[in-house]
Amino acid sequence: MSNDSIPYIIRLALICFLASTYDPLLATDFESNAIRLKDSEQVISLHNHLSLATETSDSAFDADRLKHLDFVSPRPFPWYKVLGDSTLWVTFTLQSDLSELSIFYLTIKNAYLHFAQVFVEVEGKVKTLHQHTYKDVDPENRLMNYPTWKIQVPPTGKTRVFVKIRDQESRTRIASSLKSTSDFIRYSYLELGGATAYVLFLGFVIILILYLTLYSKQYYVLLYASYIFFLALDFLALKGVGQAYLWHGVDFLVNNIRSLSHIFMVITGSLFFSRFYYFRKSAFWVKRFFEYSAYSLIPVAMFYGVHLFTDQFSTFYQYVWIVLRIYMLLVLIVHVYLAIKKVVPYYLSIAFFLPIITFLIQAFFVPDDRFNTITTWLIANIYFVGIGLEVFVWSFYVLGQLVQQKKEQDRLQKGLKKLQQKNDELSEKNQQRQSATNILVLKSKAKVEVDQLVYIKSDGHYVEFHLKDRKRPEIDRNTIKEIQESLPPQSFVRIHRSYIVNMRYIKSIYASKVMLHNGEEISVSRKFKLNLQEVLN
């Protein structure tokens, strides 16, 4: 034997050893793979005992035929399978050593499973349990959003369970659990309590935002409240509450409510971001990114109407999910950029990581049933835990900004009243004296009384002078900068690159606008807001 052949033999031996220790498809020995029941409260790791077989057509249950199928026990167990038009059969055996009847609950952790049915064989007799379809689900036959079957196991005998699954999705989640009665009840209460607390939390945030929106008059914040509303709708859809009670029997909503709610979340969230953040010139493209993202998805939402009335494009939502996931990744990148530019605090960018990380955990990790009930529930709902933390962080920041803006608004309003009072006193002292300083002579030779000027608007190369008792403005070819230099600074303040306002005619001041006594509203730009603050202070 040559020296070169020795490494080859070593490699071959190593490959044979690894092949013997890891086999992804093991032929099932139902006797040795049975679940031995020694306690009615026993915790079962079901995936270690499941066996799978696939038939290419929609085959009916036949115990004799199924016993001759090539069932295999994949290691590790696949949480997802691609079925297409095939039928997947899942089976496991329960060997009871108990002296009395025991009850366990089988749950498939797939809220949108198209079809499933369970058959229980005991001593050659087969009992057919209820069918499950995601369009018509009896609330009594599921754990919140997951299809569930009650399995009765007789004493001192073998019980074999067959599950028939059909699903035409791009991939089918087949992760399952088998729980004792007490464990199932504990988990059910935990699911119900957690879902109720989550909805109450989102509802409280919405009510708080509505209150502060009316309090601060910052009505664009309603977009954020709408975002949370659609998030709550998505949660109800995923948990099966809406499917069972709110839009039960409406196929369009059952099939599309989640992707549709996500579209409106993106639209309302993007429009809110574009108005809530202060964008400097270097980051102004981000404002356009949010606006164009929202406007581009409006036709997509309208396209769902075509599907509603024509029942076409049934797989359209799958492409929508792809677009939305790409968008969420871009939003994350944009917020990292905004944090670097100090437009937003860093903890907001970190908050955006939470839903992405928790989504990946929930999608690819199924908790072992040997975990305690709380851990199992936490991992099963970890995506919405991440979303809840994101909403909490975001709401804390948004509500804090609203309160701060309201305090600033009240301070400016107080300063405005003091300044108006002083101007009124000066006007009373000078009302008997007509001075040239009270008359503004325009380039067009027209004369405007300064005290009658409500506000001045720049429009290109022309300037509009809006007067108190005139419906139409006086127009002059001029620049707003030259006009500002001609006006008394204690009475007139520039609040926008295109507007100068007479403070005597301001009724209310808000964070991003002023309201005049005639009801008109004029925007206050962040650049010139300091001018207003300095004058009032």
XYZ file of C-alpha atoms in Angstrom:
537
model
C 0.000 0.000 0.000
C 1.448 3.390 -0.986
C 1.799 6.312 1.391
C -0.649 8.367 -0.741
C -3.439 5.853 -0.146
C -3.301 6.199 3.670
C -4.915 9.687 3.829
C -7.578 8.481 1.384
C -8.446 5.534 3.647
C -8.583 7.826 6.683
C -10.936 10.220 4.879
C -13.133 7.316 3.728
C -13.324 5.950 7.282
C -14.240 9.406 8.615
C -17.034 9.794 6.034
C -18.436 6.362 6.924
C -18.351 7.234 10.624
C -20.193 10.532 10.120
C -22.757 8.850 7.874
C -23.448 6.270 10.535
C -23.955 8.871 13.275
C -26.236 11.251 11.324
C -28.992 10.048 9.052
C -31.523 12.751 8.016
C -34.144 10.133 7.064
C -34.493 7.181 9.370
C -36.932 4.366 8.584
C -39.509 4.303 11.353
C -39.782 1.476 13.862
C -43.163 2.306 15.378
C -42.642 -0.017 18.331
C -39.396 1.542 19.499
C -40.473 5.091 18.561
C -43.738 4.998 20.538
C -44.470 7.569 23.239
C -44.685 5.737 26.538
C -47.275 7.293 28.850
C -46.452 6.769 32.509
C -48.213 9.857 33.872
C -51.400 11.636 32.792
C -49.544 14.968 33.284
C -46.499 13.821 31.351
C -44.575 16.394 29.269
C -44.015 15.046 25.751
C -41.388 16.058 23.216
C -43.551 15.169 20.238
C -41.148 15.915 17.370
C -38.822 13.097 18.439
C -41.634 10.594 17.836
C -43.235 11.874 14.604
C -42.982 9.993 11.323
C -43.817 11.409 7.881
C -44.942 10.014 4.541
C -46.086 11.752 1.353
C -48.596 10.702 -1.319
C -48.824 12.508 -4.631
C -52.618 12.876 -4.648
C -55.492 13.766 -2.335
C -55.801 10.291 -0.857
C -58.430 9.204 1.640
C -57.634 7.539 4.944
C -57.061 3.795 4.696
C -55.317 2.192 7.671
C -54.112 -0.842 5.714
C -52.680 1.271 2.897
C -50.986 3.705 5.269
C -49.316 0.891 7.208
C -47.464 -0.029 4.033
C -46.279 3.498 3.302
C -42.616 4.288 3.793
C -42.827 6.464 6.890
C -39.569 8.104 7.895
C -38.476 10.045 10.987
C -36.408 13.047 9.798
C -33.542 14.127 12.019
C -33.549 17.003 12.699
C -37.299 17.397 12.363
C -38.284 19.880 9.609
C -40.535 22.695 10.836
C -41.598 23.373 7.233
C -42.480 21.183 4.234
C -43.285 22.021 0.607
C -46.437 20.037 -0.264
C -47.934 21.487 -3.442
C -50.695 19.074 -4.515
C -49.367 16.211 -2.381
C -50.850 14.841 0.835
C -48.640 14.675 3.910
C -49.348 11.976 6.484
C -47.953 12.435 9.981
C -48.209 9.639 12.520
C -47.130 8.756 16.042
C -47.949 5.990 18.535
C -48.953 6.302 22.193
C -48.219 3.353 24.509
C -50.204 3.827 27.718
C -49.065 2.246 30.980
C -51.849 4.019 32.874
C -54.805 2.326 34.529
C -57.357 4.882 33.411
C -58.341 6.936 30.373
C -56.035 9.916 29.697
C -56.629 12.924 27.487
C -54.040 14.839 25.474
C -54.413 17.755 23.037
C -52.685 17.693 19.667
C -51.960 21.144 18.169
C -50.478 22.008 14.770
C -48.772 25.395 15.041
C -49.965 26.781 11.725
C -52.694 29.433 11.807
C -53.273 29.325 8.044
C -53.182 25.593 7.412
C -55.546 24.897 4.510
C -56.717 21.439 5.575
C -55.999 18.904 8.310
C -57.822 15.948 9.809
C -56.946 13.485 12.555
C -57.680 9.732 12.685
C -57.185 7.710 15.878
C -56.718 3.928 15.673
C -57.198 1.814 18.812
C -57.173 -1.998 18.581
C -58.051 -1.958 14.886
C -60.945 0.486 15.296
C -60.566 3.938 13.737
C -62.190 7.085 15.090
C -62.347 10.063 12.716
C -61.977 13.451 14.397
C -63.061 16.819 13.004
C -61.682 18.460 9.881
C -59.823 21.757 10.000
C -59.880 24.421 7.286
C -58.481 27.901 7.897
C -61.553 29.530 6.303
C -64.068 27.917 8.632
C -62.738 27.135 12.076
C -64.769 26.288 15.147
C -63.255 28.260 18.076
C -63.733 25.211 20.289
C -61.388 23.181 18.094
C -58.310 25.327 18.290
C -55.811 26.897 20.620
C -56.316 30.604 19.790
C -55.122 30.477 16.177
C -53.828 26.895 15.953
C -55.963 23.835 14.980
C -56.313 21.463 17.920
C -57.714 17.948 18.454
C -58.652 16.169 21.661
C -56.997 12.712 21.761
C -58.477 10.150 24.157
C -55.955 7.452 25.096
C -57.432 4.264 26.634
C -55.565 2.527 29.480
C -52.933 -0.175 28.950
C -52.915 -0.207 25.198
C -51.548 1.306 22.017
C -53.103 4.290 20.283
C -51.878 5.255 16.850
C -52.657 8.756 15.551
C -52.664 9.726 11.860
C -52.796 13.354 10.708
C -53.692 14.200 7.113
C -52.366 17.580 5.909
C -52.956 19.357 2.606
C -51.718 22.841 1.874
C -50.860 24.752 -1.293
C -48.747 27.480 0.287
C -45.148 27.995 -0.806
C -44.190 26.177 2.392
C -46.232 24.578 5.162
C -45.422 24.810 8.852
C -45.934 21.397 10.475
C -44.471 22.037 13.917
C -46.799 20.392 16.465
C -47.268 19.766 20.171
C -49.014 17.192 22.358
C -50.037 18.491 25.782
C -51.742 16.998 28.781
C -55.071 18.455 29.886
C -53.647 20.584 32.706
C -50.720 21.811 30.603
C -53.067 22.617 27.731
C -55.391 24.608 30.021
C -52.453 26.551 31.491
C -51.144 27.354 28.031
C -54.627 28.343 26.821
C -55.070 30.794 29.696
C -51.605 32.166 29.055
C -52.435 32.676 25.369
C -55.772 34.328 26.175
C -54.321 36.519 28.906
C -51.317 37.502 26.806
C -53.479 38.365 23.787
C -55.881 40.407 25.915
C -53.045 42.302 27.597
C -51.418 42.968 24.209
C -54.607 44.368 22.661
C -55.292 46.484 25.768
C -51.736 47.838 25.603
C -52.122 48.834 21.935
C -55.557 50.323 22.647
C -54.166 52.356 25.547
C -51.373 53.708 23.341
C -53.891 54.687 20.636
C -56.137 56.495 23.158
C -53.134 58.296 24.662
C -51.965 59.400 21.212
C -55.457 60.638 20.294
C -55.641 62.645 23.518
C -52.219 64.247 23.039
C -52.971 64.885 19.351
C -56.064 66.897 20.257
C -54.182 68.514 23.144
C -51.223 69.634 21.007
C -53.140 70.134 17.723
C -50.487 68.066 15.889
C -52.965 66.157 13.747
C -50.380 64.372 11.613
C -49.681 62.186 14.672
C -52.996 60.473 13.874
C -50.961 58.629 11.233
C -49.011 56.969 14.034
C -52.246 56.035 15.811
C -53.438 54.498 12.507
C -50.195 52.524 12.274
C -50.810 50.989 15.706
C -54.444 50.275 14.788
C -53.381 48.232 11.751
C -50.760 46.515 13.906
C -53.539 45.470 16.312
C -55.550 44.226 13.318
C -52.588 42.124 12.185
C -52.239 40.687 15.697
C -55.936 39.737 15.809
C -55.584 38.079 12.394
C -52.529 36.064 13.381
C -54.110 34.968 16.652
C -57.250 33.855 14.825
C -59.547 36.171 16.809
C -60.591 38.188 13.777
C -60.922 35.050 11.691
C -63.298 33.502 14.225
C -65.350 36.535 15.291
C -64.745 39.656 13.162
C -64.474 38.570 9.503
C -65.608 34.969 9.814
C -66.655 33.576 6.418
C -65.301 36.525 4.392
C -62.769 34.710 2.201
C -61.124 37.889 0.923
C -60.296 39.110 4.436
C -59.319 35.658 5.664
C -56.807 35.359 2.802
C -55.525 38.933 2.656
C -56.113 40.755 5.936
C -52.529 40.356 7.156
C -50.778 41.541 3.992
C -53.367 44.317 3.594
C -52.882 45.499 7.181
C -49.103 45.491 6.640
C -49.514 47.650 3.536
C -51.487 50.236 5.495
C -48.940 50.035 8.315
C -46.222 50.962 5.816
C -48.323 53.761 4.265
C -49.319 55.393 7.566
C -45.917 54.798 9.183
C -44.001 56.254 6.217
C -46.192 59.363 6.027
C -45.781 59.842 9.773
C -41.988 59.575 9.555
C -41.872 62.103 6.709
C -43.705 64.688 8.857
C -42.372 63.887 12.309
C -38.633 64.040 11.652
C -36.692 67.227 11.025
C -34.629 66.683 7.884
C -31.602 68.821 7.181
C -30.522 69.317 3.579
C -28.058 66.420 3.763
C -30.825 64.047 4.876
C -33.728 65.508 2.919
C -33.676 62.530 0.546
C -34.921 60.412 3.470
C -38.123 62.479 3.601
C -38.639 61.769 -0.089
C -37.925 58.062 0.493
C -40.712 57.829 3.083
C -43.148 59.833 0.961
C -42.511 57.878 -2.255
C -42.710 54.561 -0.359
C -46.148 55.491 0.976
C -47.470 56.807 -2.346
C -46.169 53.802 -4.301
C -48.061 51.378 -2.029
C -51.404 53.165 -2.396
C -51.948 51.615 -5.899
C -50.964 48.228 -4.416
C -53.703 48.603 -1.790
C -56.159 49.578 -4.530
C -55.089 46.498 -6.503
C -56.527 44.373 -3.710
C -59.902 45.797 -4.715
C -59.479 44.154 -8.106
C -58.858 40.869 -6.330
C -61.939 41.457 -4.139
C -64.326 41.822 -7.086
C -62.697 39.504 -9.651
C -61.225 36.798 -7.372
C -58.073 36.800 -9.483
C -54.401 37.138 -8.514
C -54.843 34.748 -5.579
C -51.058 34.570 -5.025
C -50.583 38.338 -5.221
C -50.076 38.628 -1.466
C -46.930 36.462 -1.663
C -45.205 39.093 -3.812
C -46.473 41.815 -1.487
C -44.778 40.064 1.456
C -41.473 40.096 -0.439
C -41.763 43.838 -1.155
C -42.712 44.616 2.453
C -39.766 42.676 3.865
C -37.361 44.517 1.559
C -38.932 47.803 2.646
C -38.545 46.965 6.357
C -34.859 46.250 5.782
C -34.490 49.609 4.010
C -36.296 51.377 6.870
C -33.840 49.837 9.301
C -30.873 51.045 7.207
C -32.413 54.513 6.898
C -32.885 54.809 10.659
C -29.287 53.794 11.271
C -28.329 56.595 8.873
C -30.632 59.058 10.688
C -29.099 58.047 14.017
C -25.601 58.692 12.620
C -26.812 62.106 11.393
C -28.297 62.707 14.883
C -31.799 63.178 13.497
C -33.100 60.433 15.824
C -31.606 58.883 18.978
C -29.739 55.607 18.589
C -32.201 53.646 20.712
C -34.884 54.127 18.033
C -32.668 52.377 15.496
C -32.073 49.558 17.973
C -35.849 49.277 18.445
C -36.195 48.570 14.708
C -33.899 45.551 15.061
C -36.232 43.849 17.551
C -39.085 42.819 15.162
C -36.613 41.529 12.567
C -34.647 39.451 15.059
C -37.753 38.116 16.793
C -39.383 37.310 13.436
C -36.398 35.153 12.481
C -36.484 33.411 15.849
C -40.199 32.649 15.564
C -39.910 31.509 11.943
C -37.024 29.071 12.396
C -37.109 28.005 16.029
C -39.876 25.976 17.628
C -39.545 25.504 21.409
C -39.167 21.965 22.680
C -42.182 20.835 24.699
C -39.846 20.001 27.554
C -39.545 23.748 28.192
C -41.853 25.153 30.855
C -45.171 26.651 29.790
C -44.109 30.293 30.080
C -40.916 29.740 28.059
C -42.856 27.893 25.362
C -45.432 30.675 25.168
C -42.768 33.399 25.130
C -40.874 31.841 22.216
C -44.116 31.155 20.304
C -45.089 34.833 20.647
C -41.637 36.376 20.557
C -42.311 38.291 17.315
C -45.136 40.237 18.905
C -43.058 40.701 22.043
C -40.472 42.384 19.804
C -43.164 44.473 18.102
C -44.577 45.431 21.509
C -41.165 46.608 22.721
C -40.740 48.602 19.502
C -44.147 50.239 19.971
C -43.338 51.013 23.610
C -40.001 52.644 22.732
C -41.485 54.549 19.805
C -44.540 55.685 21.733
C -42.340 56.835 24.613
C -40.316 58.951 22.174
C -43.305 60.287 20.207
C -45.368 61.128 23.280
C -42.339 62.771 24.885
C -41.881 64.948 21.799
C -45.581 65.886 21.800
C -45.468 66.917 25.466
C -42.315 68.921 24.844
C -43.867 70.630 21.823
C -46.992 71.432 23.839
C -44.907 73.041 26.610
C -43.030 75.066 24.012
C -46.326 76.012 22.365
C -47.769 77.238 25.691
C -44.627 79.247 26.411
C -44.739 80.866 22.971
C -48.451 81.582 23.366
C -47.793 83.287 26.692
C -44.998 85.370 25.174
C -47.258 86.277 22.247
C -49.978 87.655 24.546
C -47.464 89.795 26.420
C -46.011 91.139 23.178
C -49.461 91.839 21.715
C -50.392 93.695 24.884
C -47.294 95.879 24.592
C -47.972 96.553 20.904
C -51.560 97.516 21.709
C -50.321 99.985 24.331
C -47.914 101.528 21.842
C -50.659 101.730 19.217
C -52.949 103.597 21.623
C -50.216 106.137 22.374
C -49.474 106.695 18.694
C -52.950 106.475 17.242
C -53.323 110.287 17.351
C -50.093 110.747 15.460
C -49.826 109.769 11.812
C -46.204 109.129 10.967
C -44.420 108.179 7.796
C -43.198 105.082 9.555
C -46.805 103.794 9.611
C -46.999 103.867 5.840
C -45.154 101.440 3.610
C -44.563 102.756 0.075
C -44.239 99.966 -2.459
C -42.263 99.992 -5.713
C -45.558 100.190 -7.539
C -46.138 103.514 -5.683
C -49.009 101.952 -3.777
C -49.207 102.777 -0.059
C -49.953 100.209 2.636
C -50.737 100.941 6.266
C -48.383 98.871 8.394
C -50.963 98.383 11.155
C -53.376 96.857 8.632
C -50.878 94.265 7.391
C -51.884 90.779 8.540
C -49.138 88.836 6.766
C -46.832 89.011 3.763
C -46.289 86.159 1.336
C -43.463 85.760 -1.164
C -44.381 84.209 -4.518
C -41.391 84.082 -6.833
C -40.368 87.628 -7.807
C -43.545 89.086 -6.335
C -44.747 89.781 -2.810
C -48.372 89.650 -1.654
C -49.497 92.037 1.099
C -52.567 90.649 2.867
C -54.491 93.419 4.634
C -57.042 93.251 7.419
C -60.112 94.628 5.632
C -59.336 93.587 2.050
C -60.136 90.272 0.420
C -57.515 90.563 -2.322
C -53.838 91.153 -1.500
C -51.766 94.065 -2.761
C -49.087 92.692 -5.096
C -45.691 94.278 -5.660
C -42.552 93.180 -7.531
C -40.115 92.926 -4.655
C -38.250 90.512 -2.376
C -39.403 89.440 1.057
C -35.959 90.240 2.468
C -36.194 93.915 1.457
C -39.731 94.147 2.840
C -38.637 92.652 6.164
C -35.974 95.350 6.547
C -38.701 98.014 6.120
C -40.963 96.679 8.866
C -40.757 97.260 12.637
C -39.078 94.126 14.094
C -41.083 94.319 17.329
C -44.337 93.717 15.398
C -43.389 91.555 12.415
C -41.582 88.219 12.461
C -40.504 85.959 9.667
C -41.723 82.400 10.338
C -41.030 80.842 6.937
C -38.898 81.625 3.928
C -42.100 82.756 2.193
C -44.027 84.354 5.095
C -43.789 87.362 7.430
C -46.576 87.674 10.016
C -47.869 90.625 12.045
C -47.928 89.279 15.599
C -50.963 91.383 16.468
C -53.071 89.116 14.256
C -51.786 85.764 15.553
C -54.452 83.906 17.520
C -52.608 80.683 18.416
C -49.127 79.230 18.028
C -48.505 75.503 17.485
C -45.338 73.488 17.013
C -45.366 73.723 13.212
C -47.913 76.437 12.376
C -49.651 79.618 13.554
C -53.365 80.376 13.361
C -54.490 83.925 12.573
C -57.604 85.640 13.888
C -59.243 85.231 10.471
C -58.840 81.438 10.708
C -55.982 81.091 8.240
C -53.103 78.790 9.150
C -49.480 79.438 8.125
C -46.668 76.922 8.447
C -43.705 77.644 10.712
C -40.477 76.207 9.321
C -37.899 74.853 11.741
C -35.275 77.194 10.295
C -37.242 80.357 11.170
C -38.842 79.023 14.345
C -35.899 80.408 16.307
C -36.831 83.891 15.053
C -40.280 83.511 16.571
C -38.874 82.198 19.844
C -36.368 85.052 20.139
C -39.009 87.707 19.535
C -41.439 86.222 22.027
C -38.729 85.745 24.649
